[in-house]
Every structure is written in C-alpha cells, then in structure tokens.
Coordinates of C-alpha atoms and ligand atoms in Angstrom, one line a residue:
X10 CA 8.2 39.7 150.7
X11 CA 6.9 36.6 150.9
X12 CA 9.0 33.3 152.6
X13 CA 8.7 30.0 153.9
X14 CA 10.6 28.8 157.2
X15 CA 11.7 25.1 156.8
X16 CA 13.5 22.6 158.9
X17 CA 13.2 19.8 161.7
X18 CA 11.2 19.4 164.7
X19 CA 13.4 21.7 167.1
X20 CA 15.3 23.8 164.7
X21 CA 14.0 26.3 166.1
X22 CA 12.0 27.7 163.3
X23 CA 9.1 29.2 166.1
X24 CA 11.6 31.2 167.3
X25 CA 13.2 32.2 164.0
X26 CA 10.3 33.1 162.9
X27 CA 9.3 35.9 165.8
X28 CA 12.0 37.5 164.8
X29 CA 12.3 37.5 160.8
X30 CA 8.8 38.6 160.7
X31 CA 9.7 41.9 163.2
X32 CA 12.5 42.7 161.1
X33 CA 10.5 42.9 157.5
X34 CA 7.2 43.5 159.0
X35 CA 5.5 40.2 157.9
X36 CA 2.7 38.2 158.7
X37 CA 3.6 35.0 160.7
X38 CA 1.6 31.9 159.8
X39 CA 2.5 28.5 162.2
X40 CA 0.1 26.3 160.9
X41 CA 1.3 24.3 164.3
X42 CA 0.0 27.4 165.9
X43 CA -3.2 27.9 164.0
X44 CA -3.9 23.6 165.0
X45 CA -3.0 24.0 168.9
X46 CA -5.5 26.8 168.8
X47 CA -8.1 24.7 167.3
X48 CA -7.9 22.2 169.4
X49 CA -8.1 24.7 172.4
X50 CA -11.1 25.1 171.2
X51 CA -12.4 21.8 171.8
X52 CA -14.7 21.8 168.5
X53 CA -15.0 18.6 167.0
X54 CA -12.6 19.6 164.7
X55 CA -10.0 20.4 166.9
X56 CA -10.5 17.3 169.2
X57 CA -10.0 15.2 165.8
X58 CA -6.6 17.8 165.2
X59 CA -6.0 17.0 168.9
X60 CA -5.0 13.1 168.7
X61 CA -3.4 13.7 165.2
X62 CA -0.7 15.8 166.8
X63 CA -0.2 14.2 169.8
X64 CA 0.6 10.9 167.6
X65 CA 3.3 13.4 165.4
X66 CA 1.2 12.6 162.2
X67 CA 0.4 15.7 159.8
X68 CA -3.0 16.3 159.7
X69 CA -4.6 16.2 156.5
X70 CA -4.0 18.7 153.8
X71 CA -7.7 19.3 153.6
X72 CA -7.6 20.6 157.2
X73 CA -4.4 22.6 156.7
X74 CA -5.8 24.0 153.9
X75 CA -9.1 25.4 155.4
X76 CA -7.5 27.0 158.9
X77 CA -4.7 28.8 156.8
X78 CA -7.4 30.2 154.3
X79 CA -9.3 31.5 157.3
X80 CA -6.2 32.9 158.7
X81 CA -4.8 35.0 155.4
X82 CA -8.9 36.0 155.2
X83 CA -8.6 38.0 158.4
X84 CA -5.2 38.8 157.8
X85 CA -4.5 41.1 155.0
X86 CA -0.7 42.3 154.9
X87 CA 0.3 43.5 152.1
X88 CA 3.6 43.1 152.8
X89 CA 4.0 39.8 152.9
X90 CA 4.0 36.1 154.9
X91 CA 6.4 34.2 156.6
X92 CA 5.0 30.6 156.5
X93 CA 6.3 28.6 159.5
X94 CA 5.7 24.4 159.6
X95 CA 3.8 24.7 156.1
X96 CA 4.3 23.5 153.3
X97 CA 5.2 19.8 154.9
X98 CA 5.2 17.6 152.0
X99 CA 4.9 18.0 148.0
X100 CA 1.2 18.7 148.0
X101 CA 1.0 21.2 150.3
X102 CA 3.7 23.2 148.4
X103 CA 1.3 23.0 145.3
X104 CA -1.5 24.2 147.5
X105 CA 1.1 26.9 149.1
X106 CA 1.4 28.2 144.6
X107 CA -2.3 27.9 144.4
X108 CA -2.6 30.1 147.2
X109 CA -0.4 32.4 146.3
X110 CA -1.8 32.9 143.1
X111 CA -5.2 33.7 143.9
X112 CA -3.9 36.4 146.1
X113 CA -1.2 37.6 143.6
X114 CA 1.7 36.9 145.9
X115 CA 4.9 35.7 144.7
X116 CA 7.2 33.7 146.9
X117 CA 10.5 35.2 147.7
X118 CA 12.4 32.7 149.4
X119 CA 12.3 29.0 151.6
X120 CA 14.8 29.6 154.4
X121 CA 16.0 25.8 155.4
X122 CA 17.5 25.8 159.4
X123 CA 20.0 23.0 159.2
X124 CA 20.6 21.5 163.1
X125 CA 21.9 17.8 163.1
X126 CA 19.8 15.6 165.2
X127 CA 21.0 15.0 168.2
X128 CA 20.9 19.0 168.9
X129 CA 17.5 18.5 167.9
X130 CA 16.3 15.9 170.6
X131 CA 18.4 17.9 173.3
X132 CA 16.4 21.1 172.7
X133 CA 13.3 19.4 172.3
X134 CA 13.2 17.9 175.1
X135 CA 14.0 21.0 177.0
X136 CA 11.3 22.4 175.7
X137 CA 8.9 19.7 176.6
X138 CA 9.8 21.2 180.3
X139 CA 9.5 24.7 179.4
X140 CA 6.2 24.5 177.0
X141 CA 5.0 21.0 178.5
X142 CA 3.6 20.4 174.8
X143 CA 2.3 16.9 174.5
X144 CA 4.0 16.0 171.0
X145 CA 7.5 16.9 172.7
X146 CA 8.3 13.5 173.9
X147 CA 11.3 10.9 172.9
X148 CA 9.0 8.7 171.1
X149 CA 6.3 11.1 169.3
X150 CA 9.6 13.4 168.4
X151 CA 11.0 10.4 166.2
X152 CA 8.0 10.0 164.5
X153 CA 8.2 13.6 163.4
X154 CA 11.6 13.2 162.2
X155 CA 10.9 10.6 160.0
X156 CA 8.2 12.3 158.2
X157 CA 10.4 14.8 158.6
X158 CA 12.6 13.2 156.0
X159 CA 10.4 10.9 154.0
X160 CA 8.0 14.0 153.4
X161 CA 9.5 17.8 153.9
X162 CA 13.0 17.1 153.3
X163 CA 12.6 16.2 149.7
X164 CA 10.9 20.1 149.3
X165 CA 14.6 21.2 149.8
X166 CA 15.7 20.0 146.2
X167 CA 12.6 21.7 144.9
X168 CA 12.9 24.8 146.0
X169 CA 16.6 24.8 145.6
X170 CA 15.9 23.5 141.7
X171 CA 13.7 27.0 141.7
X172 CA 16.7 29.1 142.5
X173 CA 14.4 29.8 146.5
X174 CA 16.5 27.7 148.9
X175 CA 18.2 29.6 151.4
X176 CA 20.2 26.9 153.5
X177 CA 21.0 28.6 157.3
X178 CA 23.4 26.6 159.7
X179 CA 21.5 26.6 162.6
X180 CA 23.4 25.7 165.4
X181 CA 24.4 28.6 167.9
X182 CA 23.0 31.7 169.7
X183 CA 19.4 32.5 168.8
X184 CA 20.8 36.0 168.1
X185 CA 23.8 34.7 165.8
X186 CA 21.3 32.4 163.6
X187 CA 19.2 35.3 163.2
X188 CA 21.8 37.8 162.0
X189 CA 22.8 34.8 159.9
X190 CA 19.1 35.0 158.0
X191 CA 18.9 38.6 158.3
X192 CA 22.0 39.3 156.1
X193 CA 21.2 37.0 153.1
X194 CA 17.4 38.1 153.7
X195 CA 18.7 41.7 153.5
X196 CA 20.4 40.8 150.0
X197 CA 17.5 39.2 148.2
Ligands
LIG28 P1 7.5 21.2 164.8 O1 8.0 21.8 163.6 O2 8.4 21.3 166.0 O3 7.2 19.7 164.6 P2 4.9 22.5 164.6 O4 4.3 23.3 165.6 O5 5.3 23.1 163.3 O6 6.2 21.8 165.3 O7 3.9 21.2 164.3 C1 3.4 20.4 165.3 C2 2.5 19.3 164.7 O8 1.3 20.0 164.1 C3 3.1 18.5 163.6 O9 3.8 17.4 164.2 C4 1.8 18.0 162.9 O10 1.1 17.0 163.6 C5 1.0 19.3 162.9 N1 1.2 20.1 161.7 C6 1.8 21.4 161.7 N2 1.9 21.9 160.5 C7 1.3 21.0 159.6 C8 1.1 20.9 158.2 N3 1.5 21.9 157.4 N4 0.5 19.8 157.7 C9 0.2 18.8 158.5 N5 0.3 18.8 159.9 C10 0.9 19.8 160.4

C-alpha cells in the first residue's frame, strides 16, 4: 500500500505518520525529514536547503526530487510508502506518478488531516519549545500557511477527482485521530 499524508503546517502529519506506517509496515518518507538531515550536514547543499526552510519557502522540486530518489534507492520496501510533506504543489504530484511508475507502485490513497488554523498556531508554537525548530515561529509559520493554500491545498480536489482523498478530522487525542485513519485505512 502505497499513501500520501497531506495537510497544514501542525496538523500533526509527523506524528500520524509514525504510527500509520507501524500499523501497515510502510516506509516513511518526510521529505522535511530527509532536508533537516541535509542541512545537518552542512554540504553546500544543505546550507542552500538551510535558509530556504528557515524562510518557510519550498525548496525547489529539483532538490526534492534528487534526496527522495536517493532515499527510495536505499530503501526497498516492497510493501509500500507513506509520503509525509510531499507532494506540496501540482508538480511535485506529477513527479510523485513518474516516480511511482518507474518503480511499478500504484498509489493507494492521500489521507488529508483537517485542523482549523488557530489549533494549528497553538500547537506549533508548542512545538517550537519542545523541538526548538527554527521554521516554528509566528511569522515563518504564516508563510507556510499560505503556500499552504495557494499551492498544496488545491492537490485536495485532485486527488479527490481520482476517487484517493481520504479527508480525516484532525482535532483530538493523537490516539483517537489515529484510530480515525486506521479504520477507513483498514477498509481500502
Ligand atoms: P510542516 O509540514 O510542518 O511545514 P515539514 O517538515 O513537512 O513541516 O516541512 C518543513 C519545510 O521543509 C517546509 O516549510 C519547506 O521549506 C521544506 N519542504 C518540506 N517538504 C517539501 C517539499 N515537498 N517541497 C518543497 N519544500 C519542502
């Protein structure tokens, strides 16, 4: 099985995905993940990546494109992927089919975490004590949400259009969203 975890900064799709990818055995890919590594390791690439993120500005789909190739390389599971913060705009979900074709995958399903914003800004700023991430401030986080919207949230009509969306309310206990996904996951 093969799905895509969309939704807001601070929908909590990081933590979502832990747990969907214990439950089917798949193969988490964070392409936020995969950047904050490259930029840990202060290559020229990830010091470019570095001030990208920091500003809440996607880094380019050329980018994107080579760290998540490098990642499914070393990563062979055969039982699937749950993409998490990827595909971000309309490009990068015809790169995500591209993909998937040359490795004869088929995707399964886009799970969509819907959390209004103000929830969103609450927890994020939490986190900004918990995680200390530099992109988790007031003013970076509302530049996220607007690309947000201007260039993930228009995915949702696609991918509804293709019969994939599965639309999740969010809001409440970590363990109540997740039975949430699991049951309509469990019924695909
Ligand atoms: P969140 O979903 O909370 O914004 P992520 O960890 O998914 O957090 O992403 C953090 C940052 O990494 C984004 O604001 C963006 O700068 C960059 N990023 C992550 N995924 C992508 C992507 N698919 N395309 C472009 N930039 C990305």
């Amino acid at each position: 099985m093969n799905l895509i975890l969309l939704g807001p900064p601070g929908a909590g799709k990081g933590t979502q995905a832990l747990k969907i990818c214990k439950s089917f055995n798949l193969t988490h890919i964070s392409t936020g993940d995969l950047l904050r590594d490259e930029t840990k390791s202060e290559s020229e690439l990830g010091n470019q990546i570095k001030s990208i993120v920091e500003s809440g500005n996607l880094v380019s789909n050329e980018i994107i494109l080579k760290i998540l190739k490098k990642f499914i390389d070393g990563n062979n599971n055969q039982n699937g992927f749950l993409f998490d913060g990827f595909p971000r705009n309309k490009e990068q979900s015809l790169l995500l089919n591209k993909l998937m074709n040359e490795i004869n995958f088929k995707l399964d399903g886009v799970i969509m975490l819907d959390v209004n914003k103000d929830l969103l800004l609450d927890r994020i700023l939490k986190r900004k004590k918990d995680e200390g991430r530099a992109d988790d401030n007031e003013e970076v986080l509302q530049n996220r949400l607007r690309i947000y919207l201007e260039e993930t949230q228009p995915l949702i009509e696609i991918y509804e259009n293709e019969n994939l969306l599965i639309k999740i309310d969010g809001v409440g206990e970590i363990n109540q969203v997740n039975q949430r996904i699991n049951t309509r996951l469990e019924s695909l």
